[in-house]
PDB file of C-alpha atoms in Angstrom:
ATOM      1  CA  THR A  24      17.048  10.014-100.684  1.00 96.00           C
ATOM      2  CA  ASP A  25      14.470   9.967-103.497  1.00 97.00           C
ATOM      3  CA  PRO A  26      13.421   6.298-103.914  1.00 95.00           C
ATOM      4  CA  GLN A  27      12.739   6.835-107.621  1.00 96.00           C
ATOM      5  CA  THR A  28      15.715   8.929-108.747  1.00 96.00           C
ATOM      6  CA  ALA A  29      18.228   8.067-105.959  1.00 97.00           C
ATOM      7  CA  ARG A  30      19.073  11.755-105.641  1.00 97.00           C
ATOM      8  CA  GLU A  31      19.966  12.837-102.113  1.00 98.00           C
ATOM      9  CA  TYR A  32      18.651  15.979-100.477  1.00 98.00           C
ATOM     10  CA  ALA A  33      19.456  18.028 -97.410  1.00 98.00           C
ATOM     11  CA  VAL A  34      16.435  19.669 -95.782  1.00 98.00           C
ATOM     12  CA  VAL A  35      17.849  22.663 -93.928  1.00 97.00           C
ATOM     13  CA  GLY A  36      15.978  24.391 -91.094  1.00 97.00           C
ATOM     14  CA  ARG A  37      16.543  28.148 -90.901  1.00 97.00           C
ATOM     15  CA  SER A  38      15.248  30.894 -88.653  1.00 97.00           C
ATOM     16  CA  GLU A  39      12.774  32.077 -91.292  1.00 97.00           C
ATOM     17  CA  GLY A  40      11.935  28.840 -93.067  1.00 98.00           C
ATOM     18  CA  THR A  41      13.343  25.707 -94.695  1.00 98.00           C
ATOM     19  CA  SER A  42      15.684  25.245 -97.664  1.00 98.00           C
ATOM     20  CA  PHE A  43      16.067  22.241 -99.972  1.00 98.00           C
ATOM     21  CA  VAL A  44      19.519  21.376-101.303  1.00 98.00           C
ATOM     22  CA  ASP A  45      20.517  18.612-103.720  1.00 98.00           C
ATOM     23  CA  VAL A  46      23.658  17.002-102.225  1.00 98.00           C
ATOM     24  CA  THR A  47      23.891  14.026-104.574  1.00 98.00           C
ATOM     25  CA  ASN A  48      27.311  15.356-105.533  1.00 98.00           C
ATOM     26  CA  PRO A  49      28.509  16.538-102.110  1.00 95.00           C
ATOM     27  CA  SER A  50      31.258  18.712-103.592  1.00 97.00           C
ATOM     28  CA  ASN A  51      28.662  20.565-105.670  1.00 98.00           C
ATOM     29  CA  PRO A  52      25.494  21.156-103.610  1.00 98.00           C
ATOM     30  CA  ILE A  53      22.618  22.702-105.577  1.00 98.00           C
ATOM     31  CA  TYR A  54      20.038  25.006-103.956  1.00 98.00           C
ATOM     32  CA  LEU A  55      16.529  24.047-105.107  1.00 98.00           C
ATOM     33  CA  GLY A  56      14.257  26.469-103.277  1.00 98.00           C
ATOM     34  CA  GLN A  57      12.694  27.308 -99.940  1.00 98.00           C
ATOM     35  CA  LEU A  58       9.528  26.950 -97.918  1.00 98.00           C
ATOM     36  CA  PRO A  59       8.969  30.074 -95.763  1.00 98.00           C
ATOM     37  CA  LYS A  60       7.792  29.775 -92.162  1.00 98.00           C
ATOM     38  CA  THR A  61       4.043  29.716 -91.628  1.00 98.00           C
ATOM     39  CA  GLU A  62       2.495  33.124 -92.219  1.00 97.00           C
ATOM     40  CA  GLY A  63       1.997  34.947 -88.929  1.00 96.00           C
ATOM     41  CA  SER A  64       4.535  32.862 -86.980  1.00 97.00           C
ATOM     42  CA  ARG A  65       7.743  34.226 -85.467  1.00 96.00           C
ATOM     43  CA  GLY A  66      11.207  33.480 -86.798  1.00 96.00           C
ATOM     44  CA  ASN A  67      13.288  31.259 -84.514  1.00 93.00           C
ATOM     45  CA  ALA A  68      16.470  29.212 -84.853  1.00 92.00           C
ATOM     46  CA  TRP A  69      14.802  26.133 -83.304  1.00 93.00           C
ATOM     47  CA  ARG A  70      13.269  24.426 -86.331  1.00 96.00           C
ATOM     48  CA  ASP A  71      13.058  20.645 -86.589  1.00 96.00           C
ATOM     49  CA  VAL A  72      12.559  18.642 -89.782  1.00 97.00           C
ATOM     50  CA  LYS A  73      11.934  14.960 -90.380  1.00 97.00           C
ATOM     51  CA  VAL A  74      10.893  13.052 -93.525  1.00 97.00           C
ATOM     52  CA  ILE A  75       8.152  10.435 -93.642  1.00 96.00           C
ATOM     53  CA  ARG A  76       6.678   8.792 -96.748  1.00 95.00           C
ATOM     54  CA  ASP A  77       8.338  11.244 -99.172  1.00 96.00           C
ATOM     55  CA  HIS A  78       7.108  14.258 -97.201  1.00 98.00           C
ATOM     56  CA  ALA A  79       9.148  16.683 -95.114  1.00 98.00           C
ATOM     57  CA  ILE A  80       7.392  17.739 -91.915  1.00 98.00           C
ATOM     58  CA  ILE A  81       8.532  20.896 -90.182  1.00 98.00           C
ATOM     59  CA  VAL A  82       7.915  22.400 -86.740  1.00 98.00           C
ATOM     60  CA  ALA A  83       9.386  25.403 -84.941  1.00 98.00           C
ATOM     61  CA  ASP A  84       9.805  26.168 -81.239  1.00 97.00           C
ATOM     62  CA  ASN A  85       8.685  29.390 -79.577  1.00 96.00           C
ATOM     63  CA  ALA A  86       7.367  30.581 -82.930  1.00 97.00           C
ATOM     64  CA  GLY A  87       3.723  31.245 -82.101  1.00 97.00           C
ATOM     65  CA  ALA A  88       1.049  29.713 -84.328  1.00 96.00           C
ATOM     66  CA  HIS A  89       3.400  27.889 -86.691  1.00 97.00           C
ATOM     67  CA  GLY A  90       1.807  24.436 -86.698  1.00 98.00           C
ATOM     68  CA  MET A  91       3.384  21.548 -88.593  1.00 98.00           C
ATOM     69  CA  GLN A  92       4.127  22.165 -92.257  1.00 98.00           C
ATOM     70  CA  VAL A  93       3.979  19.279 -94.740  1.00 98.00           C
ATOM     71  CA  PHE A  94       5.965  19.413 -97.996  1.00 98.00           C
ATOM     72  CA  ASP A  95       5.895  16.800-100.761  1.00 98.00           C
ATOM     73  CA  MET A  96       9.565  16.146-101.549  1.00 98.00           C
ATOM     74  CA  THR A  97       8.714  14.654-104.961  1.00 98.00           C
ATOM     75  CA  ARG A  98       8.093  18.224-106.145  1.00 98.00           C
ATOM     76  CA  LEU A  99      11.876  18.703-106.143  1.00 98.00           C
ATOM     77  CA  ARG A 100      12.151  16.399-109.172  1.00 97.00           C
ATOM     78  CA  GLU A 101      10.736  19.126-111.406  1.00 95.00           C
ATOM     79  CA  VAL A 102      12.769  22.093-110.111  1.00 97.00           C
ATOM     80  CA  ASP A 103      14.978  24.063-112.501  1.00 97.00           C
ATOM     81  CA  PRO A 104      18.088  24.868-110.390  1.00 96.00           C
ATOM     82  CA  ALA A 105      18.558  28.042-112.440  1.00 97.00           C
ATOM     83  CA  ASP A 106      15.252  29.336-111.050  1.00 97.00           C
ATOM     84  CA  PRO A 107      14.712  27.915-107.554  1.00 98.00           C
ATOM     85  CA  PRO A 108      11.157  28.628-106.379  1.00 98.00           C
ATOM     86  CA  THR A 109       9.602  29.725-103.120  1.00 98.00           C
ATOM     87  CA  PHE A 110       7.184  26.908-102.281  1.00 98.00           C
ATOM     88  CA  GLU A 111       3.917  26.789-100.395  1.00 98.00           C
ATOM     89  CA  ALA A 112       3.208  23.963 -97.966  1.00 98.00           C
ATOM     90  CA  ASP A 113       1.124  21.043 -99.228  1.00 98.00           C
ATOM     91  CA  ALA A 114      -0.638  20.836 -95.877  1.00 98.00           C
ATOM     92  CA  LEU A 115      -0.586  22.585 -92.512  1.00 98.00           C
ATOM     93  CA  TYR A 116      -1.482  20.774 -89.285  1.00 98.00           C
ATOM     94  CA  THR A 117      -2.827  23.326 -86.788  1.00 97.00           C
ATOM     95  CA  GLU A 118      -3.645  21.199 -83.730  1.00 97.00           C
ATOM     96  CA  ILE A 119      -0.275  22.402 -82.362  1.00 97.00           C
ATOM     97  CA  GLY A 120       1.167  25.913 -82.216  1.00 97.00           C
ATOM     98  CA  SER A 121       4.906  25.584 -81.651  1.00 97.00           C
ATOM     99  CA  SER A 122       6.914  22.402 -81.065  1.00 97.00           C
ATOM    100  CA  HIS A 123      10.524  21.989 -80.068  1.00 95.00           C
ATOM    101  CA  ASN A 124      10.949  18.660 -81.769  1.00 95.00           C
ATOM    102  CA  LEU A 125       9.263  15.798 -83.580  1.00 96.00           C
ATOM    103  CA  ALA A 126       9.879  12.096 -84.076  1.00 97.00           C
ATOM    104  CA  VAL A 127       8.612   9.846 -86.856  1.00 98.00           C
ATOM    105  CA  ASN A 128       7.885   6.158 -87.108  1.00 98.00           C
ATOM    106  CA  GLU A 129       8.314   5.432 -90.802  1.00 96.00           C
ATOM    107  CA  GLU A 130       6.964   1.885 -90.411  1.00 96.00           C
ATOM    108  CA  THR A 131       3.603   2.867 -88.926  1.00 98.00           C
ATOM    109  CA  GLY A 132       3.151   6.349 -90.407  1.00 98.00           C
ATOM    110  CA  PHE A 133       2.706   8.148 -87.083  1.00 98.00           C
ATOM    111  CA  VAL A 134       4.457  11.355 -85.980  1.00 98.00           C
ATOM    112  CA  TYR A 135       5.118  12.505 -82.421  1.00 98.00           C
ATOM    113  CA  THR A 136       5.659  16.165 -81.475  1.00 98.00           C
ATOM    114  CA  MET A 137       6.899  17.314 -78.077  1.00 96.00           C
ATOM    115  CA  ALA A 138       7.504  20.368 -75.908  1.00 94.00           C
ATOM    116  CA  ASN A 139       4.505  22.030 -77.540  1.00 94.00           C
ATOM    117  CA  SER A 140       3.459  25.594 -76.737  1.00 94.00           C
ATOM    118  CA  ALA A 141       1.475  28.561 -78.094  1.00 94.00           C
ATOM    119  CA  GLY A 142      -1.902  26.868 -78.149  1.00 92.00           C
ATOM    120  CA  GLY A 143      -3.338  23.875 -79.899  1.00 91.00           C
ATOM    121  CA  ARG A 144      -4.339  20.575 -78.372  1.00 90.00           C
ATOM    122  CA  GLY A 145      -2.356  19.974 -75.189  1.00 86.00           C
ATOM    123  CA  CYS A 146      -0.578  16.674 -74.551  1.00 93.00           C
ATOM    124  CA  GLY A 147       1.624  15.945 -71.538  1.00 91.00           C
ATOM    125  CA  SER A 148       4.543  14.165 -73.227  1.00 97.00           C
ATOM    126  CA  LEU A 149       3.893  13.285 -76.876  1.00 98.00           C
ATOM    127  CA  HIS A 150       1.270  14.680 -79.256  1.00 98.00           C
ATOM    128  CA  ILE A 151       0.493  11.898 -81.759  1.00 98.00           C
ATOM    129  CA  ILE A 152      -0.360  12.664 -85.397  1.00 98.00           C
ATOM    130  CA  ASP A 153      -1.611  10.189 -87.996  1.00 98.00           C
ATOM    131  CA  MET A 154       0.459  10.746 -91.161  1.00 98.00           C
ATOM    132  CA  ARG A 155      -0.485   7.599 -93.055  1.00 98.00           C
ATOM    133  CA  ASP A 156      -2.053   9.972 -95.583  1.00 97.00           C
ATOM    134  CA  PRO A 157       0.703  12.611 -95.488  1.00 96.00           C
ATOM    135  CA  ARG A 158      -1.312  15.434 -97.063  1.00 96.00           C
ATOM    136  CA  ASN A 159      -4.131  14.935 -94.544  1.00 98.00           C
ATOM    137  CA  PRO A 160      -2.510  14.765 -91.092  1.00 98.00           C
ATOM    138  CA  SER A 161      -4.926  14.208 -88.227  1.00 98.00           C
ATOM    139  CA  PHE A 162      -4.796  14.102 -84.436  1.00 98.00           C
ATOM    140  CA  ALA A 163      -4.442  10.534 -83.119  1.00 98.00           C
ATOM    141  CA  GLY A 164      -3.883  10.811 -79.358  1.00 98.00           C
ATOM    142  CA  CYS A 165      -1.655  11.801 -76.456  1.00 97.00           C
ATOM    143  CA  TYR A 166       1.028   9.952 -74.542  1.00 98.00           C
ATOM    144  CA  THR A 167       1.532  11.312 -71.026  1.00 96.00           C
ATOM    145  CA  ASP A 168       3.836  10.265 -68.204  1.00 97.00           C
ATOM    146  CA  LEU A 169       3.427  12.757 -65.360  1.00 96.00           C
ATOM    147  CA  THR A 170       6.306  11.206 -63.369  1.00 96.00           C
ATOM    148  CA  VAL A 171       8.947  12.668 -65.695  1.00 96.00           C
ATOM    149  CA  GLY A 172       9.967  16.157 -66.777  1.00 95.00           C
ATOM    150  CA  LEU A 173      11.599  19.134 -65.107  1.00 94.00           C
ATOM    151  CA  GLY A 174      10.003  22.297 -66.482  1.00 82.00           C
ATOM    152  CA  ALA A 175       6.522  20.758 -66.377  1.00 90.00           C
ATOM    153  CA  ALA A 176       5.091  17.365 -65.488  1.00 93.00           C
ATOM    154  CA  GLY A 177       5.553  15.005 -68.413  1.00 93.00           C
ATOM    155  CA  GLN A 178       7.584  17.415 -70.522  1.00 94.00           C
ATOM    156  CA  THR A 179       9.642  15.595 -73.133  1.00 96.00           C
ATOM    157  CA  HIS A 180      12.530  16.833 -75.229  1.00 95.00           C
ATOM    158  CA  ASP A 181      13.027  14.068 -77.804  1.00 97.00           C
ATOM    159  CA  ALA A 182      11.831  10.557 -78.619  1.00 98.00           C
ATOM    160  CA  GLN A 183      12.384   7.443 -80.690  1.00 98.00           C
ATOM    161  CA  CYS A 184       9.286   5.432 -81.609  1.00 98.00           C
ATOM    162  CA  VAL A 185       9.611   1.969 -83.167  1.00 98.00           C
ATOM    163  CA  LEU A 186       7.590  -1.010 -84.247  1.00 98.00           C
ATOM    164  CA  TYR A 187       9.148  -3.235 -81.632  1.00 98.00           C
ATOM    165  CA  ASP A 188      11.002  -6.407 -82.616  1.00 97.00           C
ATOM    166  CA  GLY A 189      13.506  -6.526 -79.763  1.00 97.00           C
ATOM    167  CA  PRO A 190      14.129  -9.206 -77.125  1.00 98.00           C
ATOM    168  CA  ASP A 191      11.155  -8.501 -74.827  1.00 98.00           C
ATOM    169  CA  GLU A 192       8.588 -11.053 -76.037  1.00 97.00           C
ATOM    170  CA  ASP A 193       5.764  -9.339 -74.169  1.00 98.00           C
ATOM    171  CA  PHE A 194       5.857  -6.398 -76.581  1.00 98.00           C
ATOM    172  CA  GLN A 195       6.713  -7.969 -79.928  1.00 97.00           C
ATOM    173  CA  GLY A 196       4.904  -6.183 -82.753  1.00 98.00           C
ATOM    174  CA  ARG A 197       3.784  -3.295 -80.537  1.00 98.00           C
ATOM    175  CA  GLU A 198       4.546   0.364 -81.239  1.00 98.00           C
ATOM    176  CA  ILE A 199       6.865   1.514 -78.446  1.00 98.00           C
ATOM    177  CA  CYS A 200       8.106   5.039 -77.735  1.00 98.00           C
ATOM    178  CA  PHE A 201      11.234   5.918 -75.789  1.00 98.00           C
ATOM    179  CA  ALA A 202      10.629   9.466 -74.580  1.00 98.00           C
ATOM    180  CA  PHE A 203      13.707  11.395 -73.419  1.00 97.00           C
ATOM    181  CA  SER A 204      12.020  13.519 -70.818  1.00 97.00           C
ATOM    182  CA  GLU A 205      14.516  15.738 -68.992  1.00 95.00           C
ATOM    183  CA  SER A 206      14.548  13.793 -65.719  1.00 96.00           C
ATOM    184  CA  ALA A 207      14.305  10.234 -67.082  1.00 97.00           C
ATOM    185  CA  VAL A 208      13.455   8.132 -70.127  1.00 98.00           C
ATOM    186  CA  SER A 209       9.797   7.167 -70.209  1.00 98.00           C
ATOM    187  CA  ILE A 210       8.961   3.980 -72.133  1.00 98.00           C
ATOM    188  CA  GLY A 211       5.419   3.674 -73.444  1.00 98.00           C
ATOM    189  CA  ASP A 212       3.244   1.333 -75.482  1.00 98.00           C
ATOM    190  CA  VAL A 213       1.437   3.626 -77.927  1.00 98.00           C
ATOM    191  CA  THR A 214      -0.130   0.916 -80.112  1.00 98.00           C
ATOM    192  CA  ASP A 215      -3.614   2.006 -79.048  1.00 98.00           C
ATOM    193  CA  LYS A 216      -3.501   5.741 -79.762  1.00 98.00           C
ATOM    194  CA  ASP A 217      -6.670   6.268 -77.713  1.00 97.00           C
ATOM    195  CA  ALA A 218      -5.109   4.716 -74.616  1.00 97.00           C
ATOM    196  CA  PRO A 219      -1.279   4.685 -74.593  1.00 98.00           C
ATOM    197  CA  VAL A 220       0.270   3.007 -71.549  1.00 98.00           C
ATOM    198  CA  VAL A 221       3.445   3.811 -69.590  1.00 98.00           C
ATOM    199  CA  ILE A 222       5.321   0.499 -69.269  1.00 98.00           C
ATOM    200  CA  GLY A 223       8.748   1.442 -67.915  1.00 98.00           C
ATOM    201  CA  LYS A 224      11.173   4.171 -66.922  1.00 97.00           C
ATOM    202  CA  ALA A 225      14.944   4.603 -66.942  1.00 97.00           C
ATOM    203  CA  VAL A 226      16.032   6.963 -64.177  1.00 94.00           C
ATOM    204  CA  MET A 227      19.548   8.270 -64.730  1.00 82.00           C
ATOM    205  CA  PRO A 228      22.226   8.683 -62.063  1.00 82.00           C
ATOM    206  CA  ASN A 229      23.353  12.281 -61.413  1.00 88.00           C
ATOM    207  CA  THR A 230      20.787  13.640 -63.844  1.00 90.00           C
ATOM    208  CA  ALA A 231      20.888  17.228 -65.075  1.00 95.00           C
ATOM    209  CA  TYR A 232      18.896  17.193 -68.331  1.00 95.00           C
ATOM    210  CA  ILE A 233      18.141  13.980 -70.242  1.00 96.00           C
ATOM    211  CA  HIS A 234      18.280  15.223 -73.809  1.00 96.00           C
ATOM    212  CA  GLN A 235      18.188  12.460 -76.427  1.00 97.00           C
ATOM    213  CA  GLY A 236      19.068   8.857 -77.160  1.00 98.00           C
ATOM    214  CA  TRP A 237      18.837   5.984 -79.624  1.00 98.00           C
ATOM    215  CA  LEU A 238      18.461   2.195 -79.718  1.00 98.00           C
ATOM    216  CA  THR A 239      20.872  -0.336 -81.125  1.00 98.00           C
ATOM    217  CA  GLU A 240      19.504  -1.963 -84.272  1.00 96.00           C
ATOM    218  CA  ASP A 241      18.579  -5.140 -82.354  1.00 97.00           C
ATOM    219  CA  GLN A 242      16.714  -2.925 -79.827  1.00 98.00           C
ATOM    220  CA  ARG A 243      18.557  -4.550 -76.914  1.00 98.00           C
ATOM    221  CA  TYR A 244      20.457  -1.454 -75.785  1.00 98.00           C
ATOM    222  CA  MET A 245      19.620   2.245 -75.517  1.00 98.00           C
ATOM    223  CA  TYR A 246      22.289   4.963 -75.457  1.00 98.00           C
ATOM    224  CA  VAL A 247      21.313   8.183 -73.689  1.00 98.00           C
ATOM    225  CA  ASN A 248      22.935  11.610 -73.379  1.00 96.00           C
ATOM    226  CA  ASP A 249      22.535  14.291 -70.723  1.00 95.00           C
ATOM    227  CA  GLU A 250      22.989  17.816 -72.084  1.00 95.00           C
ATOM    228  CA  LEU A 251      23.837  19.579 -68.822  1.00 94.00           C
ATOM    229  CA  ASP A 252      25.792  17.065 -66.719  1.00 94.00           C
ATOM    230  CA  GLU A 253      29.134  18.353 -68.031  1.00 93.00           C
ATOM    231  CA  MET A 254      28.167  21.973 -67.391  1.00 92.00           C
ATOM    232  CA  ASN A 255      27.115  21.114 -63.839  1.00 93.00           C
ATOM    233  CA  GLY A 256      30.302  19.201 -63.001  1.00 92.00           C
ATOM    234  CA  LEU A 257      28.597  15.818 -62.705  1.00 93.00           C
ATOM    235  CA  THR A 258      31.074  14.034 -64.996  1.00 93.00           C
ATOM    236  CA  ASP A 259      34.741  14.321 -65.958  1.00 92.00           C
ATOM    237  CA  GLY A 260      34.041  13.967 -69.698  1.00 94.00           C
ATOM    238  CA  THR A 261      31.240  13.723 -72.234  1.00 95.00           C
ATOM    239  CA  ARG A 262      29.070  11.000 -70.745  1.00 96.00           C
ATOM    240  CA  THR A 263      26.918   8.466 -72.599  1.00 97.00           C
ATOM    241  CA  MET A 264      24.768   6.134 -70.510  1.00 97.00           C
ATOM    242  CA  ILE A 265      24.230   2.570 -71.739  1.00 98.00           C
ATOM    243  CA  TRP A 266      20.914   0.950 -70.825  1.00 98.00           C
ATOM    244  CA  ASP A 267      20.028  -2.706 -71.229  1.00 98.00           C
ATOM    245  CA  VAL A 268      16.355  -2.619 -72.224  1.00 98.00           C
ATOM    246  CA  GLN A 269      15.756  -6.305 -72.915  1.00 98.00           C
ATOM    247  CA  ASP A 270      12.973  -6.007 -70.299  1.00 98.00           C
ATOM    248  CA  LEU A 271      11.112  -2.846 -71.283  1.00 98.00           C
ATOM    249  CA  THR A 272       9.394  -2.676 -67.914  1.00 98.00           C
ATOM    250  CA  ASP A 273      12.681  -2.759 -65.988  1.00 97.00           C
ATOM    251  CA  PRO A 274      15.634  -1.095 -67.800  1.00 98.00           C
ATOM    252  CA  VAL A 275      19.050  -1.726 -66.261  1.00 98.00           C
ATOM    253  CA  LEU A 276      22.007   0.666 -66.439  1.00 97.00           C
ATOM    254  CA  ALA A 277      24.654  -1.557 -68.043  1.00 97.00           C
ATOM    255  CA  GLY A 278      27.519   0.910 -68.220  1.00 96.00           C
ATOM    256  CA  THR A 279      28.740   4.427 -68.883  1.00 96.00           C
ATOM    257  CA  TYR A 280      31.053   5.701 -71.605  1.00 97.00           C
ATOM    258  CA  VAL A 281      33.035   8.821 -70.710  1.00 96.00           C
ATOM    259  CA  ALA A 282      34.943  10.531 -73.522  1.00 95.00           C
ATOM    260  CA  SER A 283      38.378  12.086 -73.180  1.00 91.00           C
ATOM    261  CA  VAL A 284      36.912  15.521 -73.931  1.00 91.00           C
ATOM    262  CA  LYS A 285      34.568  17.452 -71.669  1.00 90.00           C
ATOM    263  CA  ALA A 286      32.180  18.771 -74.290  1.00 94.00           C
ATOM    264  CA  THR A 287      28.441  19.083 -73.842  1.00 94.00           C
ATOM    265  CA  ASP A 288      26.793  16.199 -75.660  1.00 92.00           C
ATOM    266  CA  HIS A 289      23.776  16.857 -77.819  1.00 93.00           C
ATOM    267  CA  ASN A 290      22.601  14.185 -80.278  1.00 96.00           C
ATOM    268  CA  LEU A 291      23.587  10.614 -81.083  1.00 98.00           C
ATOM    269  CA  PHE A 292      22.390   8.135 -83.683  1.00 98.00           C
ATOM    270  CA  LEU A 293      23.312   4.543 -84.511  1.00 97.00           C
ATOM    271  CA  ALA A 294      23.744   2.793 -87.846  1.00 96.00           C
ATOM    272  CA  GLY A 295      25.050  -0.760 -87.855  1.00 95.00           C
ATOM    273  CA  ASN A 296      27.860  -1.098 -85.317  1.00 96.00           C
ATOM    274  CA  TYR A 297      28.649   2.618 -85.178  1.00 98.00           C
ATOM    275  CA  MET A 298      27.368   5.465 -83.054  1.00 98.00           C
ATOM    276  CA  TYR A 299      27.588   9.012 -84.403  1.00 98.00           C
ATOM    277  CA  GLN A 300      27.647  11.755 -81.765  1.00 97.00           C
ATOM    278  CA  SER A 301      27.406  15.489 -82.376  1.00 95.00           C
ATOM    279  CA  ASN A 302      28.746  17.342 -79.347  1.00 93.00           C
ATOM    280  CA  TYR A 303      29.118  21.072 -78.730  1.00 92.00           C
ATOM    281  CA  SER A 304      32.779  22.109 -79.306  1.00 91.00           C
ATOM    282  CA  ALA A 305      33.903  18.494 -79.955  1.00 93.00           C
ATOM    283  CA  GLY A 306      32.608  18.048 -83.502  1.00 92.00           C
ATOM    284  CA  LEU A 307      31.477  14.678 -84.786  1.00 95.00           C
ATOM    285  CA  ARG A 308      32.566  11.638 -82.759  1.00 96.00           C
ATOM    286  CA  VAL A 309      32.266   8.107 -84.140  1.00 98.00           C
ATOM    287  CA  LEU A 310      32.175   5.170 -81.714  1.00 98.00           C
ATOM    288  CA  ASP A 311      32.378   1.455 -82.453  1.00 98.00           C
ATOM    289  CA  VAL A 312      29.643  -0.307 -80.450  1.00 98.00           C
ATOM    290  CA  THR A 313      30.307  -3.860 -81.629  1.00 97.00           C
ATOM    291  CA  ASP A 314      30.679  -4.581 -77.917  1.00 98.00           C
ATOM    292  CA  PRO A 315      27.585  -2.605 -76.851  1.00 97.00           C
ATOM    293  CA  GLU A 316      28.596  -2.166 -73.210  1.00 98.00           C
ATOM    294  CA  ASN A 317      32.099  -0.990 -74.099  1.00 98.00           C
ATOM    295  CA  PRO A 318      32.013   1.647 -76.875  1.00 98.00           C
ATOM    296  CA  ARG A 319      35.334   2.916 -78.201  1.00 97.00           C
ATOM    297  CA  GLU A 320      36.013   6.004 -80.259  1.00 97.00           C
ATOM    298  CA  VAL A 321      37.380   5.161 -83.721  1.00 98.00           C
ATOM    299  CA  ALA A 322      37.132   8.491 -85.576  1.00 97.00           C
ATOM    300  CA  TRP A 323      36.305  12.154 -85.143  1.00 96.00           C
ATOM    301  CA  PHE A 324      35.892  15.247 -87.294  1.00 93.00           C
ATOM    302  CA  ASP A 325      36.314  18.753 -85.897  1.00 85.00           C
TER     303      ASP A 325
END
């Protein structure tokens, strides 16, 4: 959402680039232009986009030398919808080649890419980029936990990084990353980008592939999904694991929510007392987490 005009935009990843769509009136979306993939990179459906400080940042997986594109979203204010342009990136960060995913910490201005390939500066779990000056991204450090990962030591699929204000007094005001790393969740203090420290780990029961997760707004609980446990017959329904992380060094499995459907779970996010899950073949599922250890489904959209 544009902080000046209050117009709302969808930033849509495509195989060959990224599109920008004005969805302020959701029944009348307006196409505003596109940013093609980096010249010389390969097209691929895995393209991830986040927004930080009015700038969209874009990576692609298994796309060769794509790097991370930076696009100033304020440029959309001047677009004539009758003549949507093809944009050029405002900056291109080339210390990575391809990345499966990226996470942003809007409070601190740092970006974290993961599952990097095709050259660039190698990092075991998270490649850290300083985006405090969005048009001049720079390498800041690496976070590595070699005790996690399946395909390679430390390999991470997704992450949430926060300026911590949760219940663990030992880490108040620190920048903490929760790295969803295939075999477990690695918890790290990344405040010092030159020397990040692994502080804890949540090891899941009957793990197949720890995919993604999110914290409650008070940062007391962490909900985690496993993308392959349903496929491998490890659960009778879509399973969400509930971790009590009030002690970041010693997470405790507080419960498990199993849905009535047996779809493969993929992503979940929390806002207020609701969790929003997108699951393959089960659509959007909305859970009330007012009682954090006992979620209940209250709505769904196929």
